[in-house]
PDB file of C-alpha atoms in Angstrom:
ATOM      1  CA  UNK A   1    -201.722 125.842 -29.579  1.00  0.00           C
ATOM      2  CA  UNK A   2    -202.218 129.380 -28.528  1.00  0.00           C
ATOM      3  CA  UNK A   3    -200.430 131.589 -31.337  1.00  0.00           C
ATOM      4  CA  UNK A   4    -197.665 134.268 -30.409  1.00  0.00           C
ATOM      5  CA  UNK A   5    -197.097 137.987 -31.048  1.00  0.00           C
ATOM      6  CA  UNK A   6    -193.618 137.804 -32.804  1.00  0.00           C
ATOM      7  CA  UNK A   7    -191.895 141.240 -33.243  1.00  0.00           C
ATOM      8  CA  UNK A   8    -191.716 142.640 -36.142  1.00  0.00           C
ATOM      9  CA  UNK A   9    -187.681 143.401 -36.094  1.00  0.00           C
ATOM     10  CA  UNK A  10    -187.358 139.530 -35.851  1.00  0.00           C
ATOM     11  CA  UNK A  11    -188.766 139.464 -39.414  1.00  0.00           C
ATOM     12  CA  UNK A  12    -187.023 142.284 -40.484  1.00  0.00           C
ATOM     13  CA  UNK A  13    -183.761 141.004 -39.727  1.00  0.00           C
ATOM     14  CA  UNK A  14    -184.779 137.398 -40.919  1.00  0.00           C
ATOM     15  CA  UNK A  15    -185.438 138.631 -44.057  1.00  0.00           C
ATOM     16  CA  UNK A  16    -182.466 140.693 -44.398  1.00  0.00           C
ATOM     17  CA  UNK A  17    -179.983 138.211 -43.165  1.00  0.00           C
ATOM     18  CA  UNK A  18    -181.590 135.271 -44.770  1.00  0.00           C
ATOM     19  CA  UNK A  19    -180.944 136.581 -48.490  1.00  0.00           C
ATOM     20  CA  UNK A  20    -177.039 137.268 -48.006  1.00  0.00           C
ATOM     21  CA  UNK A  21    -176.315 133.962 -46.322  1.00  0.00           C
ATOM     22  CA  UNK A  22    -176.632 132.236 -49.903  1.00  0.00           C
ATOM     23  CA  UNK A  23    -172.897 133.700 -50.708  1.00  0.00           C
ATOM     24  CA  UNK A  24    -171.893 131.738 -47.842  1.00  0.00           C
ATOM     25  CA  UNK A  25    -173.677 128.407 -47.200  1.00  0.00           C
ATOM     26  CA  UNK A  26    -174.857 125.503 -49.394  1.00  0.00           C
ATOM     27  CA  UNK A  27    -178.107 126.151 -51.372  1.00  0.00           C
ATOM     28  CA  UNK A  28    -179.527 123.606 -50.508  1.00  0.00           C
ATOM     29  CA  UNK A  29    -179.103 123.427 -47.193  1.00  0.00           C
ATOM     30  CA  UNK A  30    -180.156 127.151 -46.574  1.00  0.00           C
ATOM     31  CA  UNK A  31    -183.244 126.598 -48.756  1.00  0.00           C
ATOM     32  CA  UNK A  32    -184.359 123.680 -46.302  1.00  0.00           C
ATOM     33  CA  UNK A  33    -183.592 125.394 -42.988  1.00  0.00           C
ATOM     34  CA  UNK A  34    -185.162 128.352 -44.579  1.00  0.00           C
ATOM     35  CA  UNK A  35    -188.388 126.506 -45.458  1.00  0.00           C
ATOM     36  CA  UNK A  36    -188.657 124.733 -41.684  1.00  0.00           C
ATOM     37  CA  UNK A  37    -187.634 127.654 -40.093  1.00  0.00           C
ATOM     38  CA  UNK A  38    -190.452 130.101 -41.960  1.00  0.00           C
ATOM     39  CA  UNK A  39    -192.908 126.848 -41.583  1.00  0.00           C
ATOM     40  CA  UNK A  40    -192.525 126.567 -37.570  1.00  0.00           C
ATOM     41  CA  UNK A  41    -192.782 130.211 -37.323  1.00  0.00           C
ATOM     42  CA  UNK A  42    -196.177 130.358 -39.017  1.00  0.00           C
ATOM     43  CA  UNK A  43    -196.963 127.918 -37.322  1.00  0.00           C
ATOM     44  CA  UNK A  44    -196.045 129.448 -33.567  1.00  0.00           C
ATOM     45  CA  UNK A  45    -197.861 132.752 -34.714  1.00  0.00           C
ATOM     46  CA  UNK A  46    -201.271 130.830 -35.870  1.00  0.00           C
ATOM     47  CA  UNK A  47    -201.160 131.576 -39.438  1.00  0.00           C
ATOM     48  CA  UNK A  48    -201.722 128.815 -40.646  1.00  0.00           C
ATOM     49  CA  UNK A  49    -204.074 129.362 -43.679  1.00  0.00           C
ATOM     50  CA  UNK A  50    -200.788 131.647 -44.918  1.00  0.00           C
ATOM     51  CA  UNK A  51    -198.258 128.043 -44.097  1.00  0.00           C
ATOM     52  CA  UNK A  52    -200.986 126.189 -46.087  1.00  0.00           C
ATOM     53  CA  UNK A  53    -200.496 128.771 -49.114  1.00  0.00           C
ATOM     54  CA  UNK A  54    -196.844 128.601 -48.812  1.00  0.00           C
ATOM     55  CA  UNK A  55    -196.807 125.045 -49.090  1.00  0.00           C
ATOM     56  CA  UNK A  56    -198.822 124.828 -52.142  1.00  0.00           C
ATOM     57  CA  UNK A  57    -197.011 127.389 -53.999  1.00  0.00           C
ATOM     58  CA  UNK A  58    -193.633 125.622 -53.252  1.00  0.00           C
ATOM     59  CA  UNK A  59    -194.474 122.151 -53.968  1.00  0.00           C
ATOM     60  CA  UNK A  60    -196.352 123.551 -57.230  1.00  0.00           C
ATOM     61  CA  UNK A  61    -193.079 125.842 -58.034  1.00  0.00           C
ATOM     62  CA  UNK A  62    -190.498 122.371 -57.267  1.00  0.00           C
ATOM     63  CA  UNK A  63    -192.778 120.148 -59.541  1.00  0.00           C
ATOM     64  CA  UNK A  64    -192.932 123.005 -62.206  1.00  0.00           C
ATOM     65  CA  UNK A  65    -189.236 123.071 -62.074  1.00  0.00           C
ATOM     66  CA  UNK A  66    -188.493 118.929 -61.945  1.00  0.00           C
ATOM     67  CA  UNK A  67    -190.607 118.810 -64.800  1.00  0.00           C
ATOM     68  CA  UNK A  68    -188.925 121.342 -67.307  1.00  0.00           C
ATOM     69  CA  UNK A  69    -185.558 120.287 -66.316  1.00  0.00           C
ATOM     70  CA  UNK A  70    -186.350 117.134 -67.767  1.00  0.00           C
ATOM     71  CA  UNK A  71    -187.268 118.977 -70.770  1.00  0.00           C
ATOM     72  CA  UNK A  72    -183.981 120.286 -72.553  1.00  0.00           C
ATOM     73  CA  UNK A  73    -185.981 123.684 -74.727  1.00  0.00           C
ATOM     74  CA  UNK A  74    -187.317 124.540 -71.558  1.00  0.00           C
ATOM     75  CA  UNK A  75    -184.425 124.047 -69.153  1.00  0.00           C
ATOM     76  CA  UNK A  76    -183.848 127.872 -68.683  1.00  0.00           C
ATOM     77  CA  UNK A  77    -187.540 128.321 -66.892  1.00  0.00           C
ATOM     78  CA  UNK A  78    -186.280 125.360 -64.579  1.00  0.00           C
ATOM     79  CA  UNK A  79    -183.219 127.419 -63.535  1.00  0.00           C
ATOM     80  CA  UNK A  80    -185.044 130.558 -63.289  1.00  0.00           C
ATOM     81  CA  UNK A  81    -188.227 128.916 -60.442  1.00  0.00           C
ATOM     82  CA  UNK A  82    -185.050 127.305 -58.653  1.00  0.00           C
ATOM     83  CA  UNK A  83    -183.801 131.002 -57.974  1.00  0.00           C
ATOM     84  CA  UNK A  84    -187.147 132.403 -56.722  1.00  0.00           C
ATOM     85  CA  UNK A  85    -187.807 128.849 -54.931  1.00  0.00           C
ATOM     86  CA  UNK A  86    -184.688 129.806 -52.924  1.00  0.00           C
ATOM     87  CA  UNK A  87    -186.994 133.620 -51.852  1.00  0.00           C
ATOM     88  CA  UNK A  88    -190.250 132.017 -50.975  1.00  0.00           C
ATOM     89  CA  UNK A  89    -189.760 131.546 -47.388  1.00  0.00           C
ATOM     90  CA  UNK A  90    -188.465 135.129 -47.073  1.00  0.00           C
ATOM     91  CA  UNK A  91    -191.693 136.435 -48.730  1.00  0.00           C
ATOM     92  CA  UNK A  92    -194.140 134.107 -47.041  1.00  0.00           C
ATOM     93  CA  UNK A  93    -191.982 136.201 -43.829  1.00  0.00           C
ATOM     94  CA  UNK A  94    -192.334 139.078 -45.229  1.00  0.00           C
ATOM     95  CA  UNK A  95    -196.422 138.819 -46.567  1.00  0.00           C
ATOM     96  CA  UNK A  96    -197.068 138.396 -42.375  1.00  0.00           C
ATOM     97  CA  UNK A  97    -195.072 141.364 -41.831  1.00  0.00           C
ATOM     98  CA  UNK A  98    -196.863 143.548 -44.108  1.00  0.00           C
ATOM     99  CA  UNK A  99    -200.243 142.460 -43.131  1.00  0.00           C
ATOM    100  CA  UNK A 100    -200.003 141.346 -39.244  1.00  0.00           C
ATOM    101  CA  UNK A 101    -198.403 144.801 -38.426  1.00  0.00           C
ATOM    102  CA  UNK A 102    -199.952 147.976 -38.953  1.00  0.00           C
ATOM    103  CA  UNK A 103    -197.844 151.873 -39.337  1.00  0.00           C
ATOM    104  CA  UNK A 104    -198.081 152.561 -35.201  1.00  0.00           C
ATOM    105  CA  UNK A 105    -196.469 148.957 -34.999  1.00  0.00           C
ATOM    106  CA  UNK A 106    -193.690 148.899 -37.028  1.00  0.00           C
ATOM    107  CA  UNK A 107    -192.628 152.417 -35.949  1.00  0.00           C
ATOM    108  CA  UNK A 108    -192.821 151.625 -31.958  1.00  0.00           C
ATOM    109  CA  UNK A 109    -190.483 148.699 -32.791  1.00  0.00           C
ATOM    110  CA  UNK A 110    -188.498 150.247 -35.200  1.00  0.00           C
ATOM    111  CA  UNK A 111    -187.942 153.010 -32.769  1.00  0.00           C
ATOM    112  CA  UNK A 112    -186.410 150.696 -29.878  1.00  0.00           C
ATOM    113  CA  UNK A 113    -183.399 149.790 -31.905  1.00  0.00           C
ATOM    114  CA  UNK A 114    -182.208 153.701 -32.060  1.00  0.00           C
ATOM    115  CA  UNK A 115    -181.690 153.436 -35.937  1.00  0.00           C
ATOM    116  CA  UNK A 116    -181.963 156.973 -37.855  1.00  0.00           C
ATOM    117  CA  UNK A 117    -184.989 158.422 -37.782  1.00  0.00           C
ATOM    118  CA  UNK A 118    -185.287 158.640 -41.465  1.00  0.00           C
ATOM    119  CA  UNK A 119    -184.690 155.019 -41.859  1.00  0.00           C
ATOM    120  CA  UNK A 120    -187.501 154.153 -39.386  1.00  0.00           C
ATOM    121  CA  UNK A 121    -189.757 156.198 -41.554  1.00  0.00           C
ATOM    122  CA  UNK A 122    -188.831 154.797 -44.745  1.00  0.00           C
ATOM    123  CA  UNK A 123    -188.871 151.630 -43.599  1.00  0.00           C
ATOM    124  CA  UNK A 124    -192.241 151.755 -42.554  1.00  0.00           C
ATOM    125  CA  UNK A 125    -193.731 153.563 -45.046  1.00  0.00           C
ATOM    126  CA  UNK A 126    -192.353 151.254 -48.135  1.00  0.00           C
ATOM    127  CA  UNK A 127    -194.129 148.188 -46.190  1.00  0.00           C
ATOM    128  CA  UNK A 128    -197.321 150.042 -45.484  1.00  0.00           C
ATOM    129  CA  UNK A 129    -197.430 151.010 -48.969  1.00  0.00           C
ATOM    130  CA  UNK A 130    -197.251 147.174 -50.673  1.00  0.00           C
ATOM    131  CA  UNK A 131    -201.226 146.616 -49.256  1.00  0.00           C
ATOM    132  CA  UNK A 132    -201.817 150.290 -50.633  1.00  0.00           C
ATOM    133  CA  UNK A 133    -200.441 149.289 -53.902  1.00  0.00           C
ATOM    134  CA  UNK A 134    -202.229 145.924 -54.176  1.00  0.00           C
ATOM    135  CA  UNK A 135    -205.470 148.118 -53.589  1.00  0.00           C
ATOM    136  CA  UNK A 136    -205.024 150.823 -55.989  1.00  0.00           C
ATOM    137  CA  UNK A 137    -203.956 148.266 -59.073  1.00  0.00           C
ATOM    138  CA  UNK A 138    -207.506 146.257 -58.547  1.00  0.00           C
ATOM    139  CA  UNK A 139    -209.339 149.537 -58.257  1.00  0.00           C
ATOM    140  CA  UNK A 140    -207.902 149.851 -62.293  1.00  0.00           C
ATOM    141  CA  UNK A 141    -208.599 146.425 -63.202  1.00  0.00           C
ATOM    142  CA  UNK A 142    -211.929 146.945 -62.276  1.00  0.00           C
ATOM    143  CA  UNK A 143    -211.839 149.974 -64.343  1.00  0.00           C
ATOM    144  CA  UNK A 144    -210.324 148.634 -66.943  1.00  0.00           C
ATOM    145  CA  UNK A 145    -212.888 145.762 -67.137  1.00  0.00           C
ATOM    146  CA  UNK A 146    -215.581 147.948 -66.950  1.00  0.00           C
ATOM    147  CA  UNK A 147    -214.416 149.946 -70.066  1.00  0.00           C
ATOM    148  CA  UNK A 148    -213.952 146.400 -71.975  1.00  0.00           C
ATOM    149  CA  UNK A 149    -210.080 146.428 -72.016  1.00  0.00           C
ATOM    150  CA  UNK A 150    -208.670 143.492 -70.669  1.00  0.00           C
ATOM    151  CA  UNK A 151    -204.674 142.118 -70.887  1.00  0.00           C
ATOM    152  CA  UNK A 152    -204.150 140.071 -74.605  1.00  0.00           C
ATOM    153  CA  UNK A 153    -200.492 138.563 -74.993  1.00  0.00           C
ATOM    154  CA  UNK A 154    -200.878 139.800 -78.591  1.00  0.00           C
ATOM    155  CA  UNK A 155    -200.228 143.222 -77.884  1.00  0.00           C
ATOM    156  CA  UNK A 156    -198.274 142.817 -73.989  1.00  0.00           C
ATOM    157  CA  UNK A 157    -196.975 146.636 -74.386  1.00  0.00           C
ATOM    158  CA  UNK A 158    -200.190 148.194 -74.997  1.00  0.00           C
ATOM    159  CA  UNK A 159    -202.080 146.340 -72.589  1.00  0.00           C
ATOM    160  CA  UNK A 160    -199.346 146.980 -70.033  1.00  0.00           C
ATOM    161  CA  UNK A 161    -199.818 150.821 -70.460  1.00  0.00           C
ATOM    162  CA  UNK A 162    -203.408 150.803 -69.858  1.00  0.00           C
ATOM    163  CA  UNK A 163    -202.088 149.352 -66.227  1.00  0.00           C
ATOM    164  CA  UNK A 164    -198.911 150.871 -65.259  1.00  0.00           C
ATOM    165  CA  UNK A 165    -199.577 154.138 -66.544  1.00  0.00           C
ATOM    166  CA  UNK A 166    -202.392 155.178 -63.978  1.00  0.00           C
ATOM    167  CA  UNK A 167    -200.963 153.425 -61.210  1.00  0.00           C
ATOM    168  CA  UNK A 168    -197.739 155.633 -61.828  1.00  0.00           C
ATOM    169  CA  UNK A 169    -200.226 158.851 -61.292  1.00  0.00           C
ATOM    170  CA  UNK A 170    -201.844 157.404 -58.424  1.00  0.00           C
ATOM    171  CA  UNK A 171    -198.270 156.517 -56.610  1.00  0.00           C
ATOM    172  CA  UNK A 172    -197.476 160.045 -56.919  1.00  0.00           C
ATOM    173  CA  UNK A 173    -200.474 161.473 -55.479  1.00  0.00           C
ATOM    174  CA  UNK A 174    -200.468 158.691 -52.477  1.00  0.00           C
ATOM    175  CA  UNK A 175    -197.111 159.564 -52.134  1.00  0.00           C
ATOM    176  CA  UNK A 176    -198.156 163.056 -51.097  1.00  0.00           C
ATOM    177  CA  UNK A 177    -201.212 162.213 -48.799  1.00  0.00           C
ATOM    178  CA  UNK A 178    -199.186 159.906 -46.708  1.00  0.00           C
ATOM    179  CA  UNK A 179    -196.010 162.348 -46.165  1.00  0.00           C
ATOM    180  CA  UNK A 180    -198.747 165.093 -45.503  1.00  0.00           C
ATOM    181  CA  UNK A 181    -200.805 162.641 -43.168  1.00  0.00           C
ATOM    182  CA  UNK A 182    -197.239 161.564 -41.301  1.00  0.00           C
ATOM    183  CA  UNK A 183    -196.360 165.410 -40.793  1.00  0.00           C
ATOM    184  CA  UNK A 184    -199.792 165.783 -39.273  1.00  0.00           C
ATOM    185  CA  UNK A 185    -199.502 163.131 -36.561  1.00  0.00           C
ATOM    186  CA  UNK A 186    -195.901 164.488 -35.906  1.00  0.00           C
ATOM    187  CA  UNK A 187    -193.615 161.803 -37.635  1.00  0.00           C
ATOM    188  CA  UNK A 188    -190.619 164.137 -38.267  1.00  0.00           C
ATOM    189  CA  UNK A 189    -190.718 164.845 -34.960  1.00  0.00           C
ATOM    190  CA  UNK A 190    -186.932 164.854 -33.425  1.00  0.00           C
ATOM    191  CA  UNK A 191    -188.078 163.456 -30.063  1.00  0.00           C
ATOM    192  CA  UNK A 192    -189.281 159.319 -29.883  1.00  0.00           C
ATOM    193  CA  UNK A 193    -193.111 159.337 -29.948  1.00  0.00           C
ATOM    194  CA  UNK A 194    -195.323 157.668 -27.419  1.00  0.00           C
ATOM    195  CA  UNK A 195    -197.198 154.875 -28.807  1.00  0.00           C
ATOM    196  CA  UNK A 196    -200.550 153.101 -27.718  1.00  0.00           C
ATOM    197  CA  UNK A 197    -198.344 150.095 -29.448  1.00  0.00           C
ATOM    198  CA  UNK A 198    -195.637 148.969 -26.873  1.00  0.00           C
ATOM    199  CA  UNK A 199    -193.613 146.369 -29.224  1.00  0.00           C
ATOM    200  CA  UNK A 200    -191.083 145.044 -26.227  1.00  0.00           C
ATOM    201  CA  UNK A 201    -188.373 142.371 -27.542  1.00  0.00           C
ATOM    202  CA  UNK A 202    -189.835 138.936 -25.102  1.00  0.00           C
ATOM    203  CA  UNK A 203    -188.050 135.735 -24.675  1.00  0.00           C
ATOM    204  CA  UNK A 204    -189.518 134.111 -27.669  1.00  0.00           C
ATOM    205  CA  UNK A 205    -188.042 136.526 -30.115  1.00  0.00           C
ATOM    206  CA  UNK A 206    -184.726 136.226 -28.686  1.00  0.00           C
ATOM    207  CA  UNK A 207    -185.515 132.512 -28.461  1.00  0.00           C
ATOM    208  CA  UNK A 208    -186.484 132.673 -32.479  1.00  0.00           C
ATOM    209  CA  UNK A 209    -183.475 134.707 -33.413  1.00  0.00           C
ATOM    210  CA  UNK A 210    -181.236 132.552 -31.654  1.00  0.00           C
ATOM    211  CA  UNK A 211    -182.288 129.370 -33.525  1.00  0.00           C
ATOM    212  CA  UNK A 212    -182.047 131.283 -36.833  1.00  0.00           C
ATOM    213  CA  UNK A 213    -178.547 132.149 -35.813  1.00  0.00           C
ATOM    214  CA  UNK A 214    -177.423 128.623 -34.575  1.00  0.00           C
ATOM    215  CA  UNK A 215    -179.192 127.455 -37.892  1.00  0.00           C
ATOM    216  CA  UNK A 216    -176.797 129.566 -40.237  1.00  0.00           C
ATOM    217  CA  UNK A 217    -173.722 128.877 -38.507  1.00  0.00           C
ATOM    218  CA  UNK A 218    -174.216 125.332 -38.122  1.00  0.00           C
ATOM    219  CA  UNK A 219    -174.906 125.581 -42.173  1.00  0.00           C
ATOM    220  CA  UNK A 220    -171.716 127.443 -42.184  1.00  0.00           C
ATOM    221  CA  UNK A 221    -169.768 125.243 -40.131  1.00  0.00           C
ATOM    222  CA  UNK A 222    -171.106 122.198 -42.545  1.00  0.00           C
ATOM    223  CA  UNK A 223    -169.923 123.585 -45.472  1.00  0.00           C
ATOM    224  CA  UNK A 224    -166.236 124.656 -44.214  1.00  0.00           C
ATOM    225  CA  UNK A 225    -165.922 120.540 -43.204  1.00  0.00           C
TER     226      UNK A 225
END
């Protein structure tokens, strides 16, 4: 099956929408669309080694959590995985977005649905930044290993310092290369910028969208009967 090019606003909006739909439809109903929705669109996009991850962490997650609800001290971590069971096909959504899609990408598609400007650039650069973050955190566990100081449970604060601490210094200093590298290629500019990255809405993101739509209200509809 030859994969498809999905636009990126189709996962932007899935994953906004998706969230606030558990105030109005069944749990469980939304979790299981969710999960066959997010597992068919892997699929159609050819990430499949990503579906196969997603799978294993849910089914390890769901037997985690049938096994300490049948354990009344532990009940509370049952309840808890249930509640980020519900998010895991949002962020299996939302891993492809961050790493399928690079800056020019997101901003040629963000661009075509005339939000604010500033929004468009926020947007992009808080999803650009998650791989940047990922990056910069081993860079200081490998420094931290190679100084001898590893994470002990016996003293969590102090071991979470020698972490957070430089990360927080490097976050501020990114912060400033990539505003100063957007200003350079003209990001605050107030007219739309041409892109080499044409990211046109096609009939299989309408197509997608549409399901996802049909799916909720028919979840909707259920529940109201």
């Amino acid at each position: 099956m030859k994969a498809i090019n999905i636009n990126p606003i189709v996962l932007i909006l899935v994953n906004i929408i998706a969230p606030t739909m558990y105030m109005f439809i069944s749990g469980r109903y939304l979790q299981l669309f969710l999960l066959i929705f997010a597992s068919v669109l892997m699929v159609m996009m050819g990430r499949y080694k990503r579906l196969l991850g997603f799978w294993l962490v849910y089914a390890l997650m769901m037997g985690t959590y049938t096994l300490t609800m049948h354990m009344g001290d532990f009940q509370y971590i049952g309840l808890f995985i249930i509640v980020v069971v519900q998010c895991i096909p949002c962020i299996a959504l939302a891993s492809i977005l961050v790493s399928k899609y690079n800056s020019a990408q997101l901003l040629s598609a963000l661009e075509t649905m005339h939000v604010p400007r500033v929004l468009v650039v926020a947007v992009t650069i808080t999803i650009k930044y998650i791989p940047t973050f990922k990056r910069e955190f081993s860079y200081i566990t490998e420094s931290m290993r190679l100084r001898g100081i590893g994470f002990t449970w016996k003293k969590p604060v102090k071991s979470f310092q020698y972490f957070i601490v430089p990360q927080l210094f490097r976050c501020a200093a990114l912060a400033e290369e990539v505003t100063a590298a957007g200003l350079v290629k003209g990001i605050d500019a107030p007219l739309r910028r041409s892109s080499y990255f044409e990211e046109k809405f096609t009939f299989a993101d309408a197509t997608v969208l549409v399901v996802f739509v049909v799916g909720l209200v028919g979840g909707f509809v259920w529940k109201q009967m």
